[in-house]
PDB file of C-alpha atoms in Angstrom:
ATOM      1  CA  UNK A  10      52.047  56.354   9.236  1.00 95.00           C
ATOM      2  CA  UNK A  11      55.709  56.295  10.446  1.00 97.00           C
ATOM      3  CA  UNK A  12      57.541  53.016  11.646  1.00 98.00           C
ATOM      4  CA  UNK A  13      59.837  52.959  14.273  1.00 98.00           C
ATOM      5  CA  UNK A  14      61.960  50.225  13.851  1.00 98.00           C
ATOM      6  CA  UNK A  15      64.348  49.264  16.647  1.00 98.00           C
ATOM      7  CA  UNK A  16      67.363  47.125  17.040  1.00 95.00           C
ATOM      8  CA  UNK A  17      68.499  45.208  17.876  1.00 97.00           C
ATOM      9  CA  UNK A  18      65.432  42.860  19.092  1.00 98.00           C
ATOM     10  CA  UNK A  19      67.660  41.465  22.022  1.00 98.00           C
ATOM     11  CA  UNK A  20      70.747  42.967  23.645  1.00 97.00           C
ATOM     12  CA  UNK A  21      72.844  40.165  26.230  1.00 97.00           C
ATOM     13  CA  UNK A  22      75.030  42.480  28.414  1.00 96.00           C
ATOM     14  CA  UNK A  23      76.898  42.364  32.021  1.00 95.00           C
ATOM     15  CA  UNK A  24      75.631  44.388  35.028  1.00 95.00           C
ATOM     16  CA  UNK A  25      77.826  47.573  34.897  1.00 96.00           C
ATOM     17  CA  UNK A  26      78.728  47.590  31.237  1.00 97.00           C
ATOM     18  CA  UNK A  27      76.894  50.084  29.156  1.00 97.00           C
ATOM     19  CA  UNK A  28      73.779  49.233  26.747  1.00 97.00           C
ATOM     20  CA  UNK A  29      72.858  51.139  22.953  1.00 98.00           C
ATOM     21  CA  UNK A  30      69.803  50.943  21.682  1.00 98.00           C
ATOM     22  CA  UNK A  31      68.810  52.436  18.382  1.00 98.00           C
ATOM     23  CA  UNK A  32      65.847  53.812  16.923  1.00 98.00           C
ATOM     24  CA  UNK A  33      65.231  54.486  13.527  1.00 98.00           C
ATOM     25  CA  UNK A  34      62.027  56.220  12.275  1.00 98.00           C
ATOM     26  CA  UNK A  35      61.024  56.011   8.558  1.00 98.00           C
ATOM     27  CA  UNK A  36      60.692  59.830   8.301  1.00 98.00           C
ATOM     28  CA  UNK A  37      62.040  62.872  10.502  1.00 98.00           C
ATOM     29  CA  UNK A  38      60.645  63.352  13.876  1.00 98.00           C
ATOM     30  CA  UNK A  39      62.604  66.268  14.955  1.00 97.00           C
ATOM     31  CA  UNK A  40      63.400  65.512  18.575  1.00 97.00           C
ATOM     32  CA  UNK A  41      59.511  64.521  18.725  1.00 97.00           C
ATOM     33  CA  UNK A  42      60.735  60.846  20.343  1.00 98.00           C
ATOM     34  CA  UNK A  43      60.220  59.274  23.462  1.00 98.00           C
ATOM     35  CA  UNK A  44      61.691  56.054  25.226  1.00 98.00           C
ATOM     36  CA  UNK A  45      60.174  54.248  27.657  1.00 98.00           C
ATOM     37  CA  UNK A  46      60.885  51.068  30.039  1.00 98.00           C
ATOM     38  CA  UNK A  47      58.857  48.089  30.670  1.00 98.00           C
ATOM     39  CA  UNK A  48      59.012  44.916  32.903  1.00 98.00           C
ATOM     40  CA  UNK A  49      56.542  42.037  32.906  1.00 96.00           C
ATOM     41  CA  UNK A  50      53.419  42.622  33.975  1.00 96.00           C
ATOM     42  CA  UNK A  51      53.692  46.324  34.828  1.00 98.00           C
ATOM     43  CA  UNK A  52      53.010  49.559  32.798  1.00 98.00           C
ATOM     44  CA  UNK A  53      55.426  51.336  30.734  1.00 98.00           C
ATOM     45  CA  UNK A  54      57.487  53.529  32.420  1.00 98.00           C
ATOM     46  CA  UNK A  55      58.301  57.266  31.039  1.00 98.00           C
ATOM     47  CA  UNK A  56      62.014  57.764  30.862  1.00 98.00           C
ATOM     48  CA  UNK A  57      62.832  60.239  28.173  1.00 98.00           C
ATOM     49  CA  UNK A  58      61.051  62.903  26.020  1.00 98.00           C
ATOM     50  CA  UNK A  59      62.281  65.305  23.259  1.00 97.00           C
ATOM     51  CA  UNK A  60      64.460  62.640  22.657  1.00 98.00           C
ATOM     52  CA  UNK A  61      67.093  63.641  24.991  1.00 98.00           C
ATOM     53  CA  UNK A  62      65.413  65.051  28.109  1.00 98.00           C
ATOM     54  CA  UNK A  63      64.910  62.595  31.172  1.00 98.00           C
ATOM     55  CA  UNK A  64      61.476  62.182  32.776  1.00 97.00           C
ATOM     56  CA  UNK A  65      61.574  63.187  36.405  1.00 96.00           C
ATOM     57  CA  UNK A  66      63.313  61.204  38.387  1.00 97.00           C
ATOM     58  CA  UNK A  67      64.817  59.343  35.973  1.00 98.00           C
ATOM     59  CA  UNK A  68      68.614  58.747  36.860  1.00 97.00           C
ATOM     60  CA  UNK A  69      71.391  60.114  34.935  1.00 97.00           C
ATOM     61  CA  UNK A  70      72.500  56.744  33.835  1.00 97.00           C
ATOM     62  CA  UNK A  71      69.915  56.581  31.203  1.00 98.00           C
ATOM     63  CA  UNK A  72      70.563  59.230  28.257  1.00 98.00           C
ATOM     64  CA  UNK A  73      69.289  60.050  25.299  1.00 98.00           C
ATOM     65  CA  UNK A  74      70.239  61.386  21.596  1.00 98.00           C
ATOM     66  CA  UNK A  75      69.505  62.020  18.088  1.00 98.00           C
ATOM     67  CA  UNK A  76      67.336  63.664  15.884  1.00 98.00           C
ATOM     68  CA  UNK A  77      65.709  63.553  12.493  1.00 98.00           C
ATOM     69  CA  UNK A  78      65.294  59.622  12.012  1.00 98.00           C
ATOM     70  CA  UNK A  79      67.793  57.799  13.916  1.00 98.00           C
ATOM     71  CA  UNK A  80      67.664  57.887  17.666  1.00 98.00           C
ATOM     72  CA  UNK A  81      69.566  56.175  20.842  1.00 98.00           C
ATOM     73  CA  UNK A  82      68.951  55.383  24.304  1.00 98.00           C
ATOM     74  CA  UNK A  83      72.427  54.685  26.051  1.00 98.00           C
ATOM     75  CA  UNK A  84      72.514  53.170  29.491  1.00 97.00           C
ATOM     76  CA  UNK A  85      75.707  53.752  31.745  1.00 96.00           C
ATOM     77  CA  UNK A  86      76.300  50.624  34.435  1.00 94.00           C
ATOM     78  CA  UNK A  87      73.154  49.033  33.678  1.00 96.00           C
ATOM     79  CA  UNK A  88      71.887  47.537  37.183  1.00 96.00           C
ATOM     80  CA  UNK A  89      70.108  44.707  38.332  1.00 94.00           C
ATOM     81  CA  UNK A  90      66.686  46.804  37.884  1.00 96.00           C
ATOM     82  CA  UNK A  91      67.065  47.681  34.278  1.00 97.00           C
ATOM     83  CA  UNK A  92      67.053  44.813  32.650  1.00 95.00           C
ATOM     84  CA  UNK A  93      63.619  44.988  30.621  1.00 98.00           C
ATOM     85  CA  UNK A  94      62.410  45.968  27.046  1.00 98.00           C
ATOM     86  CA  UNK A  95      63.263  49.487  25.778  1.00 98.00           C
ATOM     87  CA  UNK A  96      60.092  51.009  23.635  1.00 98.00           C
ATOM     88  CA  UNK A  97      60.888  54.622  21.593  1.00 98.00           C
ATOM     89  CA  UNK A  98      57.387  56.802  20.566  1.00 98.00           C
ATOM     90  CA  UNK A  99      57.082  58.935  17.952  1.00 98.00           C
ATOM     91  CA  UNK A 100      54.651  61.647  18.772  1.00 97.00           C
ATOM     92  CA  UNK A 101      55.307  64.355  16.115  1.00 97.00           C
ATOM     93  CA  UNK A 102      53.163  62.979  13.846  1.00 96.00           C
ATOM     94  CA  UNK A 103      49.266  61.041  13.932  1.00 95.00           C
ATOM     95  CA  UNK A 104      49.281  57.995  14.169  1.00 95.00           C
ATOM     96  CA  UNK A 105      51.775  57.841  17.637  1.00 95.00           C
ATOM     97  CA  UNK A 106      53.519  54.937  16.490  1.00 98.00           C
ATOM     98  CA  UNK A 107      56.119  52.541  18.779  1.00 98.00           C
ATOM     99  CA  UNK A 108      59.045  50.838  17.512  1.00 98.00           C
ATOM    100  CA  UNK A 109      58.598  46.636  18.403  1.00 98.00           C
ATOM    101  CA  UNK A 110      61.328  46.909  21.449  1.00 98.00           C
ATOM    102  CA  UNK A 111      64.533  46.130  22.381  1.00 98.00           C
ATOM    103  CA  UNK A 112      64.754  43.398  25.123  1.00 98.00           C
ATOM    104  CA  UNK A 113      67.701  44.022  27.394  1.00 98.00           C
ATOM    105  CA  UNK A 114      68.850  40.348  29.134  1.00 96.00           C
ATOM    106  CA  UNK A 115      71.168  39.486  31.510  1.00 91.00           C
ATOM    107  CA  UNK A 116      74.798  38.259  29.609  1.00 90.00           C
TER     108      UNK A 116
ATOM    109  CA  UNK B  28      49.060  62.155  43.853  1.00 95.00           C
ATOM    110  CA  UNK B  29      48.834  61.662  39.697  1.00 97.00           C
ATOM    111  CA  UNK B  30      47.328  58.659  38.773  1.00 98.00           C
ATOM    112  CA  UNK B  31      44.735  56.815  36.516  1.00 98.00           C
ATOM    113  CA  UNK B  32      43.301  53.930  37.854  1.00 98.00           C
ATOM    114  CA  UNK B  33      41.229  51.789  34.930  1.00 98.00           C
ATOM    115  CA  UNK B  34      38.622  49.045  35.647  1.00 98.00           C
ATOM    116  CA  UNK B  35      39.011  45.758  35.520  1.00 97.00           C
ATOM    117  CA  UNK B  36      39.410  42.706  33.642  1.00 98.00           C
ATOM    118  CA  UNK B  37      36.767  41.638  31.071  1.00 98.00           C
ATOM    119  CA  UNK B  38      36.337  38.458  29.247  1.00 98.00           C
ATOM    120  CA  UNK B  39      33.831  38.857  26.353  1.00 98.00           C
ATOM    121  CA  UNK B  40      32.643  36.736  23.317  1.00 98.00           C
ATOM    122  CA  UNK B  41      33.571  37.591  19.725  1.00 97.00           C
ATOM    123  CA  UNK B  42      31.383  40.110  18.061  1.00 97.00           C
ATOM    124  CA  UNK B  43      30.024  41.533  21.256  1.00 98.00           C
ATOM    125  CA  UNK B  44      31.816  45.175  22.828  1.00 98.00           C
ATOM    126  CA  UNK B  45      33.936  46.053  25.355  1.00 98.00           C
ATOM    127  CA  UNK B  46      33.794  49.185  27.381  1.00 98.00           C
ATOM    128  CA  UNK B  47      37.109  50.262  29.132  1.00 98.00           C
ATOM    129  CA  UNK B  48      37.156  53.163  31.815  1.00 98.00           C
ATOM    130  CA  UNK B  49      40.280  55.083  32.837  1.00 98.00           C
ATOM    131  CA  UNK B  50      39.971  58.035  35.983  1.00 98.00           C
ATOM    132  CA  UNK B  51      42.090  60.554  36.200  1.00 98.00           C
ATOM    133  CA  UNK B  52      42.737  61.906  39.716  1.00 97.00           C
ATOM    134  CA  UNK B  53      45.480  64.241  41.048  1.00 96.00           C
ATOM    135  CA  UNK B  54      45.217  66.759  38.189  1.00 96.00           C
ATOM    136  CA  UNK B  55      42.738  68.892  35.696  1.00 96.00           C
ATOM    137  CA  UNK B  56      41.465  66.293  33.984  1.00 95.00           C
ATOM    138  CA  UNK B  57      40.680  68.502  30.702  1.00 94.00           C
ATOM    139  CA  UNK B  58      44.458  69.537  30.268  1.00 94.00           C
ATOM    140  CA  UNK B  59      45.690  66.860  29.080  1.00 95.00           C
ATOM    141  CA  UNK B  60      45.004  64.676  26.434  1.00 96.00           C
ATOM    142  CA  UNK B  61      45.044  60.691  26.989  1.00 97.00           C
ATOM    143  CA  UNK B  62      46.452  57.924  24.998  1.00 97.00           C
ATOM    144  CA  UNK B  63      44.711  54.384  24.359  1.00 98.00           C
ATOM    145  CA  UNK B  64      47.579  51.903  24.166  1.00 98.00           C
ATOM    146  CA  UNK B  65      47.212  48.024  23.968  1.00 98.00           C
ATOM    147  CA  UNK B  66      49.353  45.330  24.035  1.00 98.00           C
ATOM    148  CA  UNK B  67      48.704  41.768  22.465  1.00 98.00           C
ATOM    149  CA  UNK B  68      50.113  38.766  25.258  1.00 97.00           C
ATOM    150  CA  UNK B  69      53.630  38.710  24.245  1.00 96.00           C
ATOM    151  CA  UNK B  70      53.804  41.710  21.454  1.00 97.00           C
ATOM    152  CA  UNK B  71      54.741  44.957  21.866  1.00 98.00           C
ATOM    153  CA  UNK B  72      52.917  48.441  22.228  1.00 98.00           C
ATOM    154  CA  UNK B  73      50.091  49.472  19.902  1.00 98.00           C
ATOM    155  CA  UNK B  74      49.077  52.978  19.749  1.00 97.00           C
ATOM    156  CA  UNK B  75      45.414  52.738  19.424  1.00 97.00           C
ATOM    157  CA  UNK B  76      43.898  56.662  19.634  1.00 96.00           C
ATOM    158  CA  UNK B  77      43.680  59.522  21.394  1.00 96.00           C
ATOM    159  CA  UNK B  78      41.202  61.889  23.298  1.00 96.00           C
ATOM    160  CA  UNK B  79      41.019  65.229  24.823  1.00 94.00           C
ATOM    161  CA  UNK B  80      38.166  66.132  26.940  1.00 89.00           C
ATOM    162  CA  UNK B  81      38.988  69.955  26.363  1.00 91.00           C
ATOM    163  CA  UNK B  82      37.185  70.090  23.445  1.00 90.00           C
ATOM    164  CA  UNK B  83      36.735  66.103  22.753  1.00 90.00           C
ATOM    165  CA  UNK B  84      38.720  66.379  19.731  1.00 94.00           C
ATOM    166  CA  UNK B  85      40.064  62.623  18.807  1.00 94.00           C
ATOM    167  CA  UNK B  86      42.731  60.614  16.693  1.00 94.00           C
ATOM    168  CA  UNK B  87      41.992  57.070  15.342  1.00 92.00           C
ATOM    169  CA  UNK B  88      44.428  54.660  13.709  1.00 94.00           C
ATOM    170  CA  UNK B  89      42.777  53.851  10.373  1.00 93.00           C
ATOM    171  CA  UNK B  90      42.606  49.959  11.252  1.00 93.00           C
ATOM    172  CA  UNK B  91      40.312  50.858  14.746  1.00 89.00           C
ATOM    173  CA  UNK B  92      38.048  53.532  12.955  1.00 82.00           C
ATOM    174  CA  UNK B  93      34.804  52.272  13.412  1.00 90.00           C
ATOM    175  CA  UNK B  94      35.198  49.900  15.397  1.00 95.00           C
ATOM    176  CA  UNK B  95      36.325  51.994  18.406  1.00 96.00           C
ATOM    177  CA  UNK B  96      34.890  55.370  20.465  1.00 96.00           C
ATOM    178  CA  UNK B  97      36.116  57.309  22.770  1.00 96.00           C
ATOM    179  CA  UNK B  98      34.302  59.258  25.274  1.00 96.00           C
ATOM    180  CA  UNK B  99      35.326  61.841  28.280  1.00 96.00           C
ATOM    181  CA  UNK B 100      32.981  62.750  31.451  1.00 95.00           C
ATOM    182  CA  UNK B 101      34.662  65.502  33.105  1.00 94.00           C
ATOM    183  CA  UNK B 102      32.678  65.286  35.947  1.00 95.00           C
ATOM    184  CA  UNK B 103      34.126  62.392  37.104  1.00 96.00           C
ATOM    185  CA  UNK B 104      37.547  62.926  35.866  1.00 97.00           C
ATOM    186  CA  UNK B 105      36.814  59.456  34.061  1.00 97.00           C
ATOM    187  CA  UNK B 106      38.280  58.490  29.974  1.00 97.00           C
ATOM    188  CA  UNK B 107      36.295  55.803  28.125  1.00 98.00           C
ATOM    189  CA  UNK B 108      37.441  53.243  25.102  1.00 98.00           C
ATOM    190  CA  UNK B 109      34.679  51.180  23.597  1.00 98.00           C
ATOM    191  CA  UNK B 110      35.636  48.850  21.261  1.00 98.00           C
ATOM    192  CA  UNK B 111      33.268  46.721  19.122  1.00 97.00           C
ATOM    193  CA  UNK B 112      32.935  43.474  17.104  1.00 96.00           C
ATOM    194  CA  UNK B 113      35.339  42.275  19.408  1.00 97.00           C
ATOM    195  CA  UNK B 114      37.647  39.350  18.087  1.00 97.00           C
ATOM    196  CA  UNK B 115      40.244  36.983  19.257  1.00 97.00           C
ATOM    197  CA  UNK B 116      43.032  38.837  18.315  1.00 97.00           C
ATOM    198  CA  UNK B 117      41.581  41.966  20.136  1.00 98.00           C
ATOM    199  CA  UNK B 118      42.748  40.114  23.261  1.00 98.00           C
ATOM    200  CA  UNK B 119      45.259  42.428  25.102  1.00 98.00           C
ATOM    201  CA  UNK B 120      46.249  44.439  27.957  1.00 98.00           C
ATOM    202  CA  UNK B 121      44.376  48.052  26.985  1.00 98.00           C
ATOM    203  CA  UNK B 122      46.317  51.171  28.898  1.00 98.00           C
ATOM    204  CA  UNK B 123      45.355  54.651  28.980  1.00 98.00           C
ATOM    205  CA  UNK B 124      48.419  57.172  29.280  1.00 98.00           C
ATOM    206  CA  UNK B 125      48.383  60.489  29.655  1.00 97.00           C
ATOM    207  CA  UNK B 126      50.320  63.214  27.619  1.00 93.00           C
ATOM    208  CA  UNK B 127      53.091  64.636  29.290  1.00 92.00           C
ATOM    209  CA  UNK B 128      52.095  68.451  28.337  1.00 89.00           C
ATOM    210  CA  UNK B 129      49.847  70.202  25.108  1.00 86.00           C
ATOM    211  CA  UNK B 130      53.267  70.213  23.821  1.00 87.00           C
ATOM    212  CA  UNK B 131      55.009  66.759  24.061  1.00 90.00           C
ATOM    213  CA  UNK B 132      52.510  63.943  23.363  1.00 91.00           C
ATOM    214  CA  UNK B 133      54.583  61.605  25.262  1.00 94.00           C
ATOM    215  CA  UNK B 134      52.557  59.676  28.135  1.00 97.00           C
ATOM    216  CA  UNK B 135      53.911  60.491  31.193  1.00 97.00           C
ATOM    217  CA  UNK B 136      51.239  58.654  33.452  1.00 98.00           C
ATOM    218  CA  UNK B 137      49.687  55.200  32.882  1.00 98.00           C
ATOM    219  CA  UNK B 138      46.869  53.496  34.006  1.00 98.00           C
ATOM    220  CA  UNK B 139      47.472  49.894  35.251  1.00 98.00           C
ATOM    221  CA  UNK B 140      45.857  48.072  32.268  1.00 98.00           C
ATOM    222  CA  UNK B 141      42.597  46.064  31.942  1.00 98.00           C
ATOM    223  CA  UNK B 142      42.741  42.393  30.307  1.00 98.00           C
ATOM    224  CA  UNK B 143      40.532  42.225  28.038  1.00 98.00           C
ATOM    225  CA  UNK B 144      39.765  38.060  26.959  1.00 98.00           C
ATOM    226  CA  UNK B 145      37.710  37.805  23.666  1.00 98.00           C
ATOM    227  CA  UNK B 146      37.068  33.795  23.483  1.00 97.00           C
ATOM    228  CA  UNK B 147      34.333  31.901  22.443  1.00 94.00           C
TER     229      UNK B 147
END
């Protein structure tokens, strides 16, 4: 199966400065990668597919990139509201495998 | 509107099953395929399989094969996950997610989880 590995684990950063998280799969996945958001005690939220493209309604501060095996989810001005863990998805291959997360805290 | 509403919490003793239920409303339920996703307290996301009720085809990970079945009644819209020989570290929050489109097996919707408690 493929492993998503993500880094880092924990990322400390201000309100309004801008976050990177990376995603690394252990073989290509095309642009077959999606990132999603979660807070505690709720459901993942959908945020990005083909690696790039934002969900609906998804604001523009969230973007994504990459292709192949190494993948990042950038987040302009991060607000109040997005600090949460970060999941990516592969989905171009069986098993869909997750990375662990990226936990995005308050600095 | 698009949603899946699951059922609720179960608390269950090990070696005995669990049977999760996931319905779809607000679309055709036979379009898209659905995700079984489940989350350990404090871990991340585990991709666990996969269903469509178009033709019922399915995708396991190797370490639930056997152990798990899933099931689709399309005349209630409704997705099932059994899972069996329960054990303690089968304790989790079990989602079901739909796919985005045939094409991108991302989940765009998700269910609101069921706790599931396996505890002697």
């Amino acid at each position: 199966e493929i492993v998503m590995t993500q880094s880092p684990a924990t990322l400390s950063v201000s309100p309004g400065e801008r976050a990177t998280l990376s995603c690394r799969a252990s073989q290509s996945v095309n642009i077959n990668l999606a990132w999603y958001q979660q807070k505690p005690g709720q459901a993942p939220r959908f945020l990005i597919y083909g690696a790039s493209t934002r969900a609906t309604g998804i604001p523009a501060r969230f973007s994504g990139s990459g292709s192949g095996t190494e993948f990042t989810l950038t987040i302009s001005g991060l607000q109040s509201e997005d600090f949460a863990v970060y999941y990516c998805q592969q989905y171009n291959d069986w098993p869909r495998t997750f990375g662990q997360g990226t936990k995005v805290e308050i600095k | 509107q698009v949603q899946l509403v699951q059922s609720g919490a179960e608390v269950k003793k090990p070696g005995a099953s669990v049977k999760v239920s996931c319905k779809a409303s607000g679309y055709t339920f036979s379009s898209y395929g659905i995700s079984w996703v489940r989350q350990a307290p404090g871990q991340g996301l585990e991709w666990m399989a996969w269903i469509t009720a178009y033709n019922g085809n399915t995708k396991y990970v190797q370490k639930f094969q056997g152990r798990v079945t899933m099931t689709t009644d399309t005349s209630t819209s409704t997705a099932y996950l059994e899972l069996r020989s329960l054990r303690s570290d089968d304790t989790a929050v079990y989602y079901c997610a739909r796919d985005y489109s045939n094409y991108v097996g991302a989940s765009d919707i998700w269910g609101q989880g069921t706790v599931v408690t396996v505890s002697s």
